[in-house]
mmCIF file of C-alpha atoms in Angstrom:
data_model
loop_
_atom_site.group_PDB
_atom_site.id
_atom_site.type_symbol
_atom_site.label_atom_id
_atom_site.label_comp_id
_atom_site.label_asym_id
_atom_site.label_seq_id
_atom_site.Cartn_x
_atom_site.Cartn_y
_atom_site.Cartn_z
ATOM 1 C CA UNK A 1 0.000 0.000 0.000
ATOM 2 C CA UNK A 2 2.963 2.326 0.584
ATOM 3 C CA UNK A 3 4.594 1.413 -2.720
ATOM 4 C CA UNK A 4 7.809 0.155 -1.112
ATOM 5 C CA UNK A 5 9.422 -2.997 -2.498
ATOM 6 C CA UNK A 6 11.797 -5.250 -0.597
ATOM 7 C CA UNK A 7 13.352 -8.682 -1.076
ATOM 8 C CA UNK A 8 12.599 -11.703 1.102
ATOM 9 C CA UNK A 9 13.451 -15.386 1.015
ATOM 10 C CA UNK A 10 10.104 -17.150 1.336
ATOM 11 C CA UNK A 11 8.762 -20.676 1.413
ATOM 12 C CA UNK A 12 5.399 -21.342 -0.209
ATOM 13 C CA UNK A 13 3.839 -21.578 3.268
ATOM 14 C CA UNK A 14 5.309 -18.253 4.415
ATOM 15 C CA UNK A 15 4.026 -16.587 1.266
ATOM 16 C CA UNK A 16 0.405 -17.090 2.379
ATOM 17 C CA UNK A 17 0.817 -15.726 5.887
ATOM 18 C CA UNK A 18 2.299 -12.378 4.846
ATOM 19 C CA UNK A 19 0.421 -9.448 6.324
ATOM 20 C CA UNK A 20 0.035 -6.164 4.422
ATOM 21 C CA UNK A 21 2.468 -7.439 1.796
ATOM 22 C CA UNK A 22 2.084 -8.848 -1.701
ATOM 23 C CA UNK A 23 4.450 -10.891 -3.850
ATOM 24 C CA UNK A 24 5.544 -8.990 -6.963
ATOM 25 C CA UNK A 25 5.125 -11.124 -10.088
ATOM 26 C CA UNK A 26 6.130 -9.765 -13.485
ATOM 27 C CA UNK A 27 5.562 -11.526 -16.793
ATOM 28 C CA UNK A 28 7.522 -11.722 -20.026
ATOM 29 C CA UNK A 29 6.132 -13.600 -23.027
ATOM 30 C CA UNK A 30 3.312 -15.076 -20.946
ATOM 31 C CA UNK A 31 5.648 -16.444 -18.247
ATOM 32 C CA UNK A 32 6.686 -15.128 -14.812
ATOM 33 C CA UNK A 33 10.155 -13.594 -14.706
ATOM 34 C CA UNK A 34 12.987 -14.335 -12.309
ATOM 35 C CA UNK A 35 13.234 -16.344 -9.116
ATOM 36 C CA UNK A 36 9.645 -15.579 -8.120
ATOM 37 C CA UNK A 37 8.485 -18.035 -10.789
ATOM 38 C CA UNK A 38 9.805 -20.919 -8.675
ATOM 39 C CA UNK A 39 7.945 -19.694 -5.602
ATOM 40 C CA UNK A 40 4.771 -19.178 -7.625
ATOM 41 C CA UNK A 41 5.066 -22.715 -9.029
ATOM 42 C CA UNK A 42 5.282 -24.221 -5.527
ATOM 43 C CA UNK A 43 2.327 -22.145 -4.345
ATOM 44 C CA UNK A 44 0.190 -23.270 -7.280
ATOM 45 C CA UNK A 45 1.305 -26.862 -6.727
ATOM 46 C CA UNK A 46 -0.055 -26.790 -3.173
ATOM 47 C CA UNK A 47 -3.341 -25.251 -4.329
ATOM 48 C CA UNK A 48 -3.787 -27.816 -7.118
ATOM 49 C CA UNK A 49 -3.524 -30.653 -4.567
ATOM 50 C CA UNK A 50 -6.258 -29.153 -2.368
ATOM 51 C CA UNK A 51 -9.392 -31.226 -3.041
ATOM 52 C CA UNK A 52 -11.585 -28.664 -1.325
ATOM 53 C CA UNK A 53 -10.629 -26.196 -4.056
ATOM 54 C CA UNK A 54 -10.285 -28.529 -7.045
ATOM 55 C CA UNK A 55 -12.058 -31.893 -6.563
ATOM 56 C CA UNK A 56 -10.405 -34.876 -8.270
ATOM 57 C CA UNK A 57 -13.720 -36.472 -9.205
ATOM 58 C CA UNK A 58 -14.098 -34.586 -12.495
ATOM 59 C CA UNK A 59 -13.083 -36.396 -15.682
ATOM 60 C CA UNK A 60 -10.703 -33.645 -16.762
ATOM 61 C CA UNK A 61 -9.635 -30.085 -15.963
ATOM 62 C CA UNK A 62 -12.028 -28.594 -18.534
ATOM 63 C CA UNK A 63 -14.991 -30.052 -16.628
ATOM 64 C CA UNK A 64 -13.951 -28.399 -13.347
ATOM 65 C CA UNK A 65 -16.504 -25.541 -13.132
ATOM 66 C CA UNK A 66 -15.144 -22.153 -14.113
ATOM 67 C CA UNK A 67 -16.669 -20.762 -10.925
ATOM 68 C CA UNK A 68 -14.282 -22.967 -8.900
ATOM 69 C CA UNK A 69 -11.278 -21.636 -10.806
ATOM 70 C CA UNK A 70 -12.389 -18.010 -10.612
ATOM 71 C CA UNK A 71 -13.058 -18.304 -6.886
ATOM 72 C CA UNK A 72 -9.498 -19.482 -6.262
ATOM 73 C CA UNK A 73 -8.132 -16.733 -8.516
ATOM 74 C CA UNK A 74 -10.173 -13.932 -6.940
ATOM 75 C CA UNK A 75 -10.248 -15.031 -3.294
ATOM 76 C CA UNK A 76 -7.001 -16.945 -2.820
ATOM 77 C CA UNK A 77 -4.358 -16.053 -5.388
ATOM 78 C CA UNK A 78 -5.006 -12.498 -6.538
ATOM 79 C CA UNK A 79 -5.033 -10.923 -3.019
ATOM 80 C CA UNK A 80 -1.488 -12.222 -2.404
ATOM 81 C CA UNK A 81 0.107 -11.116 -5.686
ATOM 82 C CA UNK A 82 1.042 -7.707 -7.058
ATOM 83 C CA UNK A 83 0.648 -7.793 -10.830
ATOM 84 C CA UNK A 84 0.791 -4.863 -13.218
ATOM 85 C CA UNK A 85 -2.646 -3.927 -14.529
ATOM 86 C CA UNK A 86 -1.579 -4.529 -18.126
ATOM 87 C CA UNK A 87 -0.417 -8.065 -17.287
ATOM 88 C CA UNK A 88 -3.466 -9.197 -15.324
ATOM 89 C CA UNK A 89 -5.005 -11.190 -18.197
ATOM 90 C CA UNK A 90 -1.652 -12.847 -18.946
ATOM 91 C CA UNK A 91 -1.277 -13.798 -15.275
ATOM 92 C CA UNK A 92 -4.824 -15.171 -15.102
ATOM 93 C CA UNK A 93 -4.408 -17.462 -18.122
ATOM 94 C CA UNK A 94 -0.909 -18.602 -17.126
ATOM 95 C CA UNK A 95 -1.921 -19.417 -13.555
ATOM 96 C CA UNK A 96 -5.062 -21.339 -14.546
ATOM 97 C CA UNK A 97 -3.115 -23.292 -17.162
ATOM 98 C CA UNK A 98 -0.402 -24.126 -14.638
ATOM 99 C CA UNK A 99 -2.995 -25.141 -12.042
ATOM 100 C CA UNK A 100 -4.561 -27.475 -14.618
ATOM 101 C CA UNK A 101 -1.231 -29.148 -15.376
ATOM 102 C CA UNK A 102 -0.464 -29.588 -11.684
ATOM 103 C CA UNK A 103 -3.983 -30.895 -10.987
ATOM 104 C CA UNK A 104 -3.534 -33.553 -13.698
ATOM 105 C CA UNK A 105 -0.075 -34.506 -12.431
ATOM 106 C CA UNK A 106 -1.413 -34.811 -8.897
ATOM 107 C CA UNK A 107 -4.117 -37.218 -10.095
ATOM 108 C CA UNK A 108 -1.484 -39.357 -11.825
ATOM 109 C CA UNK A 109 0.492 -39.511 -8.589
ATOM 110 C CA UNK A 110 -2.613 -40.348 -6.545
ATOM 111 C CA UNK A 111 -3.526 -43.172 -8.919
ATOM 112 C CA UNK A 112 -0.042 -44.666 -9.022
ATOM 113 C CA UNK A 113 0.333 -44.519 -5.234
ATOM 114 C CA UNK A 114 -3.229 -45.044 -4.014
ATOM 115 C CA UNK A 115 -4.734 -47.614 -6.363
ATOM 116 C CA UNK A 116 -3.805 -51.256 -5.726
ATOM 117 C CA UNK A 117 -4.195 -53.571 -8.707
ATOM 118 C CA UNK A 118 -4.583 -56.671 -6.563
ATOM 119 C CA UNK A 119 -7.577 -55.199 -4.711
ATOM 120 C CA UNK A 120 -11.173 -54.955 -5.851
ATOM 121 C CA UNK A 121 -12.949 -51.736 -6.712
ATOM 122 C CA UNK A 122 -14.736 -51.719 -3.350
ATOM 123 C CA UNK A 123 -11.505 -52.312 -1.422
ATOM 124 C CA UNK A 124 -9.731 -49.530 -3.288
ATOM 125 C CA UNK A 125 -12.575 -47.114 -2.637
ATOM 126 C CA UNK A 126 -12.602 -47.990 1.063
ATOM 127 C CA UNK A 127 -8.844 -47.441 1.375
ATOM 128 C CA UNK A 128 -8.904 -43.865 0.132
ATOM 129 C CA UNK A 129 -6.005 -41.489 0.958
ATOM 130 C CA UNK A 130 -6.667 -39.698 4.275
ATOM 131 C CA UNK A 131 -6.788 -36.228 2.739
ATOM 132 C CA UNK A 132 -9.156 -37.245 -0.084
ATOM 133 C CA UNK A 133 -12.921 -37.305 0.625
ATOM 134 C CA UNK A 134 -14.272 -40.841 -0.005
ATOM 135 C CA UNK A 135 -16.894 -39.664 -2.506
ATOM 136 C CA UNK A 136 -14.234 -37.916 -4.608
ATOM 137 C CA UNK A 137 -11.960 -40.961 -4.464
ATOM 138 C CA UNK A 138 -14.833 -43.223 -5.571
ATOM 139 C CA UNK A 139 -15.634 -40.965 -8.537
ATOM 140 C CA UNK A 140 -11.959 -40.830 -9.492
ATOM 141 C CA UNK A 141 -11.547 -44.620 -9.375
ATOM 142 C CA UNK A 142 -14.703 -45.184 -11.443
ATOM 143 C CA UNK A 143 -13.413 -42.674 -13.995
ATOM 144 C CA UNK A 144 -10.055 -44.465 -14.233
ATOM 145 C CA UNK A 145 -11.668 -47.911 -14.551
ATOM 146 C CA UNK A 146 -13.990 -46.904 -17.403
ATOM 147 C CA UNK A 147 -13.168 -48.626 -20.726
ATOM 148 C CA UNK A 148 -12.927 -45.307 -22.591
ATOM 149 C CA UNK A 149 -10.473 -43.914 -20.034
ATOM 150 C CA UNK A 150 -8.307 -46.999 -20.222
ATOM 151 C CA UNK A 151 -8.284 -46.821 -24.020
ATOM 152 C CA UNK A 152 -7.021 -43.233 -23.879
ATOM 153 C CA UNK A 153 -4.406 -44.198 -21.278
ATOM 154 C CA UNK A 154 -3.111 -46.979 -23.515
ATOM 155 C CA UNK A 155 -2.858 -44.605 -26.457
ATOM 156 C CA UNK A 156 -0.964 -42.098 -24.329
ATOM 157 C CA UNK A 157 1.372 -44.825 -23.079
ATOM 158 C CA UNK A 158 2.161 -45.915 -26.639
ATOM 159 C CA UNK A 159 2.772 -42.326 -27.727
ATOM 160 C CA UNK A 160 5.048 -41.718 -24.753
ATOM 161 C CA UNK A 161 7.156 -44.750 -25.641
ATOM 162 C CA UNK A 162 7.670 -43.285 -29.100
ATOM 163 C CA UNK A 163 9.282 -40.181 -27.628
ATOM 164 C CA UNK A 164 12.905 -40.445 -28.687
ATOM 165 C CA UNK A 165 14.380 -37.298 -27.124
ATOM 166 C CA UNK A 166 13.778 -37.219 -23.346
ATOM 167 C CA UNK A 167 14.252 -33.883 -21.628
ATOM 168 C CA UNK A 168 16.940 -33.628 -18.927
ATOM 169 C CA UNK A 169 16.179 -30.136 -17.650
ATOM 170 C CA UNK A 170 14.301 -31.232 -14.538
ATOM 171 C CA UNK A 171 11.666 -29.003 -12.940
ATOM 172 C CA UNK A 172 13.487 -25.708 -13.527
ATOM 173 C CA UNK A 173 11.654 -23.544 -16.027
ATOM 174 C CA UNK A 174 13.479 -22.795 -19.259
ATOM 175 C CA UNK A 175 12.801 -19.076 -18.826
ATOM 176 C CA UNK A 176 14.805 -19.109 -15.569
ATOM 177 C CA UNK A 177 17.519 -21.319 -17.058
ATOM 178 C CA UNK A 178 17.885 -18.935 -20.015
ATOM 179 C CA UNK A 179 18.157 -15.882 -17.734
ATOM 180 C CA UNK A 180 20.833 -17.596 -15.652
ATOM 181 C CA UNK A 181 22.829 -18.642 -18.715
ATOM 182 C CA UNK A 182 22.669 -15.182 -20.264
ATOM 183 C CA UNK A 183 23.754 -13.531 -17.021
ATOM 184 C CA UNK A 184 26.664 -15.957 -16.726
ATOM 185 C CA UNK A 185 27.774 -15.698 -20.374
ATOM 186 C CA UNK A 186 27.002 -12.010 -20.834
ATOM 187 C CA UNK A 187 25.197 -12.579 -24.145
ATOM 188 C CA UNK A 188 21.933 -13.817 -25.614
ATOM 189 C CA UNK A 189 21.489 -17.593 -25.595
ATOM 190 C CA UNK A 190 19.951 -19.166 -28.681
ATOM 191 C CA UNK A 191 17.130 -21.684 -28.745
ATOM 192 C CA UNK A 192 19.579 -24.208 -30.174
ATOM 193 C CA UNK A 193 21.807 -23.831 -27.127
ATOM 194 C CA UNK A 194 18.782 -24.185 -24.854
ATOM 195 C CA UNK A 195 17.804 -27.416 -26.597
ATOM 196 C CA UNK A 196 21.301 -28.854 -26.303
ATOM 197 C CA UNK A 197 21.726 -28.065 -22.608
ATOM 198 C CA UNK A 198 18.336 -29.612 -21.768
ATOM 199 C CA UNK A 199 19.109 -32.879 -23.561
ATOM 200 C CA UNK A 200 22.440 -33.645 -21.912
ATOM 201 C CA UNK A 201 22.843 -35.867 -18.861
ATOM 202 C CA UNK A 202 24.974 -34.821 -15.836
ATOM 203 C CA UNK A 203 27.818 -37.036 -17.100
ATOM 204 C CA UNK A 204 27.944 -35.081 -20.374
ATOM 205 C CA UNK A 205 26.324 -37.705 -22.609
ATOM 206 C CA UNK A 206 23.155 -37.020 -24.587
ATOM 207 C CA UNK A 207 19.789 -38.258 -23.323
ATOM 208 C CA UNK A 208 19.338 -40.544 -26.348
ATOM 209 C CA UNK A 209 20.803 -41.403 -29.739
ATOM 210 C CA UNK A 210 18.157 -39.279 -31.470
ATOM 211 C CA UNK A 211 18.894 -36.331 -29.187
ATOM 212 C CA UNK A 212 22.590 -36.707 -29.986
ATOM 213 C CA UNK A 213 21.849 -36.526 -33.733
ATOM 214 C CA UNK A 214 19.738 -33.404 -33.302
ATOM 215 C CA UNK A 215 22.244 -31.674 -31.010
ATOM 216 C CA UNK A 216 25.149 -32.397 -33.367
ATOM 217 C CA UNK A 217 23.243 -30.830 -36.262
ATOM 218 C CA UNK A 218 22.412 -27.776 -34.128
ATOM 219 C CA UNK A 219 26.041 -27.522 -33.044
ATOM 220 C CA UNK A 220 27.248 -27.619 -36.669
ATOM 221 C CA UNK A 221 24.856 -24.832 -37.692
ATOM 222 C CA UNK A 222 25.778 -22.699 -34.671
ATOM 223 C CA UNK A 223 29.486 -23.187 -35.445
ATOM 224 C CA UNK A 224 29.119 -21.488 -38.831
ATOM 225 C CA UNK A 225 28.462 -18.189 -37.077
ATOM 226 C CA UNK A 226 25.895 -17.247 -39.716
ATOM 227 C CA UNK A 227 22.798 -17.804 -37.585
ATOM 228 C CA UNK A 228 21.969 -15.101 -35.004
ATOM 229 C CA UNK A 229 21.160 -16.073 -31.430
ATOM 230 C CA UNK A 230 17.815 -14.271 -31.578
ATOM 231 C CA UNK A 231 14.886 -16.682 -31.907
ATOM 232 C CA UNK A 232 13.515 -16.811 -35.429
ATOM 233 C CA UNK A 233 11.819 -19.127 -37.896
ATOM 234 C CA UNK A 234 15.237 -19.814 -39.439
ATOM 235 C CA UNK A 235 17.403 -20.174 -36.322
ATOM 236 C CA UNK A 236 19.408 -23.355 -35.716
ATOM 237 C CA UNK A 237 16.575 -25.116 -33.883
ATOM 238 C CA UNK A 238 14.020 -24.369 -36.601
ATOM 239 C CA UNK A 239 16.402 -25.552 -39.303
ATOM 240 C CA UNK A 240 16.866 -28.913 -37.588
ATOM 241 C CA UNK A 241 13.417 -29.601 -36.107
ATOM 242 C CA UNK A 242 11.190 -27.762 -38.554
ATOM 243 C CA UNK A 243 8.306 -25.332 -37.925
ATOM 244 C CA UNK A 244 6.648 -24.939 -34.547
ATOM 245 C CA UNK A 245 3.277 -26.382 -33.632
ATOM 246 C CA UNK A 246 0.602 -23.685 -33.151
ATOM 247 C CA UNK A 247 0.271 -22.542 -29.563
ATOM 248 C CA UNK A 248 3.750 -23.412 -28.305
ATOM 249 C CA UNK A 249 7.369 -22.585 -29.058
ATOM 250 C CA UNK A 250 10.192 -25.048 -28.380
ATOM 251 C CA UNK A 251 12.462 -24.219 -25.402
ATOM 252 C CA UNK A 252 10.250 -21.246 -24.468
ATOM 253 C CA UNK A 253 7.967 -23.016 -22.000
ATOM 254 C CA UNK A 254 4.196 -23.393 -21.783
ATOM 255 C CA UNK A 255 1.938 -20.645 -23.056
ATOM 256 C CA UNK A 256 4.408 -18.976 -25.445
ATOM 257 C CA UNK A 257 2.952 -18.931 -28.959
ATOM 258 C CA UNK A 258 5.162 -18.689 -32.070
ATOM 259 C CA UNK A 259 3.563 -15.378 -33.056
ATOM 260 C CA UNK A 260 4.756 -13.842 -29.778
ATOM 261 C CA UNK A 261 8.338 -14.853 -30.519
ATOM 262 C CA UNK A 262 8.573 -14.595 -34.306
ATOM 263 C CA UNK A 263 5.723 -12.211 -35.080
ATOM 264 C CA UNK A 264 2.878 -12.937 -37.471
ATOM 265 C CA UNK A 265 3.545 -13.997 -41.037
ATOM 266 C CA UNK A 266 1.027 -14.440 -43.819
ATOM 267 C CA UNK A 267 3.287 -17.013 -45.457
ATOM 268 C CA UNK A 268 4.180 -18.876 -42.270
ATOM 269 C CA UNK A 269 2.904 -22.236 -43.486
ATOM 270 C CA UNK A 270 4.783 -22.680 -46.780
ATOM 271 C CA UNK A 271 7.770 -20.371 -46.331
ATOM 272 C CA UNK A 272 8.734 -21.446 -42.828
ATOM 273 C CA UNK A 273 8.324 -25.092 -43.734
ATOM 274 C CA UNK A 274 10.650 -24.869 -46.723
ATOM 275 C CA UNK A 275 13.269 -22.734 -44.969
ATOM 276 C CA UNK A 276 13.328 -24.866 -41.844
ATOM 277 C CA UNK A 277 13.727 -28.151 -43.673
ATOM 278 C CA UNK A 278 16.155 -27.014 -46.354
ATOM 279 C CA UNK A 279 19.098 -28.535 -44.471
ATOM 280 C CA UNK A 280 17.387 -31.900 -44.010
ATOM 281 C CA UNK A 281 17.595 -34.950 -46.221
ATOM 282 C CA UNK A 282 14.413 -36.265 -47.912
ATOM 283 C CA UNK A 283 14.390 -39.196 -45.459
ATOM 284 C CA UNK A 284 14.515 -36.791 -42.489
ATOM 285 C CA UNK A 285 11.743 -34.634 -43.940
ATOM 286 C CA UNK A 286 9.613 -37.763 -44.448
ATOM 287 C CA UNK A 287 10.279 -38.838 -40.855
ATOM 288 C CA UNK A 288 9.174 -35.418 -39.582
ATOM 289 C CA UNK A 289 5.949 -35.583 -41.571
ATOM 290 C CA UNK A 290 5.228 -39.126 -40.352
ATOM 291 C CA UNK A 291 5.822 -38.088 -36.738
ATOM 292 C CA UNK A 292 3.478 -35.112 -37.078
ATOM 293 C CA UNK A 293 0.808 -37.317 -38.648
ATOM 294 C CA UNK A 294 1.074 -39.839 -35.777
ATOM 295 C CA UNK A 295 0.745 -37.050 -33.218
ATOM 296 C CA UNK A 296 -2.259 -35.554 -35.007
ATOM 297 C CA UNK A 297 -3.934 -38.978 -35.288
ATOM 298 C CA UNK A 298 -3.381 -39.702 -31.576
ATOM 299 C CA UNK A 299 -4.794 -36.290 -30.659
ATOM 300 C CA UNK A 300 -7.848 -36.861 -32.877
ATOM 301 C CA UNK A 301 -8.455 -40.266 -31.278
ATOM 302 C CA UNK A 302 -8.288 -38.713 -27.814
ATOM 303 C CA UNK A 303 -10.817 -36.051 -28.784
ATOM 304 C CA UNK A 304 -13.103 -38.617 -30.422
ATOM 305 C CA UNK A 305 -12.927 -40.855 -27.357
ATOM 306 C CA UNK A 306 -14.084 -38.057 -25.066
ATOM 307 C CA UNK A 307 -16.792 -36.901 -27.491
ATOM 308 C CA UNK A 308 -18.044 -40.445 -28.025
ATOM 309 C CA UNK A 309 -18.403 -40.974 -24.291
ATOM 310 C CA UNK A 310 -20.356 -37.721 -23.924
ATOM 311 C CA UNK A 311 -22.669 -38.730 -26.762
ATOM 312 C CA UNK A 312 -23.236 -42.161 -25.248
ATOM 313 C CA UNK A 313 -24.132 -40.631 -21.889
ATOM 314 C CA UNK A 314 -26.685 -38.291 -23.483
ATOM 315 C CA UNK A 315 -28.194 -41.041 -25.632
ATOM 316 C CA UNK A 316 -27.429 -39.252 -28.900
ATOM 317 C CA UNK A 317 -26.857 -41.586 -31.862
ATOM 318 C CA UNK A 318 -25.089 -40.106 -34.868
ATOM 319 C CA UNK A 319 -26.090 -41.005 -38.439
ATOM 320 C CA UNK A 320 -23.780 -43.644 -39.998
ATOM 321 C CA UNK A 321 -22.092 -41.054 -42.240
ATOM 322 C CA UNK A 322 -21.158 -38.972 -39.170
ATOM 323 C CA UNK A 323 -20.343 -41.786 -36.744
ATOM 324 C CA UNK A 324 -17.107 -41.458 -34.821
ATOM 325 C CA UNK A 325 -14.494 -44.175 -35.141
ATOM 326 C CA UNK A 326 -14.461 -44.586 -31.360
ATOM 327 C CA UNK A 327 -18.198 -44.442 -30.793
ATOM 328 C CA UNK A 328 -18.909 -48.226 -30.644
ATOM 329 C CA UNK A 329 -16.572 -48.513 -27.663
ATOM 330 C CA UNK A 330 -18.804 -46.475 -25.399
ATOM 331 C CA UNK A 331 -22.223 -48.018 -25.666
ATOM 332 C CA UNK A 332 -23.626 -49.261 -22.418
ATOM 333 C CA UNK A 333 -22.220 -52.726 -21.961
ATOM 334 C CA UNK A 334 -20.802 -54.829 -19.139
ATOM 335 C CA UNK A 335 -17.038 -55.057 -19.090
ATOM 336 C CA UNK A 336 -14.424 -56.275 -16.662
ATOM 337 C CA UNK A 337 -12.381 -53.681 -14.783
ATOM 338 C CA UNK A 338 -8.738 -53.710 -15.662
ATOM 339 C CA UNK A 339 -6.182 -51.174 -14.472
ATOM 340 C CA UNK A 340 -3.426 -49.026 -15.927
ATOM 341 C CA UNK A 341 -0.924 -46.731 -14.297
ATOM 342 C CA UNK A 342 -1.049 -43.837 -16.728
ATOM 343 C CA UNK A 343 -3.466 -40.931 -16.494
ATOM 344 C CA UNK A 344 -5.170 -39.430 -19.522
#
C-alpha cells in the first residue's frame, strides 16, 4: 500500500501468511520472470492438490466448473500477488493453465500410489487417501476404470514410448535457465543452445541417440556463425526440427505462442516449412511428416474418445455417415475392470 518494495526469502507456506504485503510477479512472453516463478510454481502446486478447491472427481480439468477456478483466482491467489494492470489477463491465463497441469499430475500420482491392482474396486474405494474425501476418491476410481479412459491411457502410453528425445532439464523452467545462462555468459542464448543443454545428462552424454543426432546438427549450424542467437523461424533449432506447432514454441515453456516470438507472417505455413527443412535430407523430412501425422492422429483419437463418451451418456446416436471411429466402444455394456498406471 505504501509502494515500497523489498526482497525476502520465502517458502510457499510463508508466502500465504504475509500481512500487508504482496508478492511482486512480473511476466515476459506469458511467463513469470525471475526467481519468483519458482515460488509461484510451488504455491500453485499446493493449491492444485487441495481437493476442497479442485475436486479430483471430475473427468478432466475442462470439466472443473469455471466458478471454482475463478473463486481461487479472486479469493485466494489475486489478493497475495502484485501484478501490473496490463499483465493481469496474462497472469490469469498462465496461472489457470499451470494449475490445470499440476492438478492432472497430482491425479497421476494419486492413482499410481493409491490404487492397488490386486484389490477390488470396493476395497480400493474404502482405502482412500486420508486427505481425499471418499466420494471424490470413488468418482476418481470409477473414472479411471472406465473402458474409454483406459483406451485413452493406452494410447498415451504408446505415444510416450515413441518419444525419442527425453528432456533432462528437470523441474526448472526454461525461462529461468535462459536468464541464468545469459547472465553468466554475458550474451543472448539461442534456442539451439537451450535445446542442447536440456538434452544432456549430468555425465555429459546425450539423453538418447536421437537427441545426440539433433544436437550435433544444431552444433554444426551454430558453429558457422551465420545464424543469429535471436529466436527466429530460421534459427538453428528451426532448421533442424522444422516449424513450430501452433500454440507453443520449443524451449520457451508453456503458453508462449510462435507469433509472440517470431511475429505474425502471412506465409508462415509454406515459407517457414521450406526454410526450416532445407538442411534436411528427404528421409529426415519424411520422418518429420510421419511423426506429425502420428501425433495428429493420436490427438484426434483422444478427442473422439471423449466426445463419443459424452454422446453415449446423453443417448445421442449419430447417423452412420457422421459416426465417430471410437463411438462403438462407449455403448452401455458390461465389461471387466482392468487397471493401468497412466493418467489421460
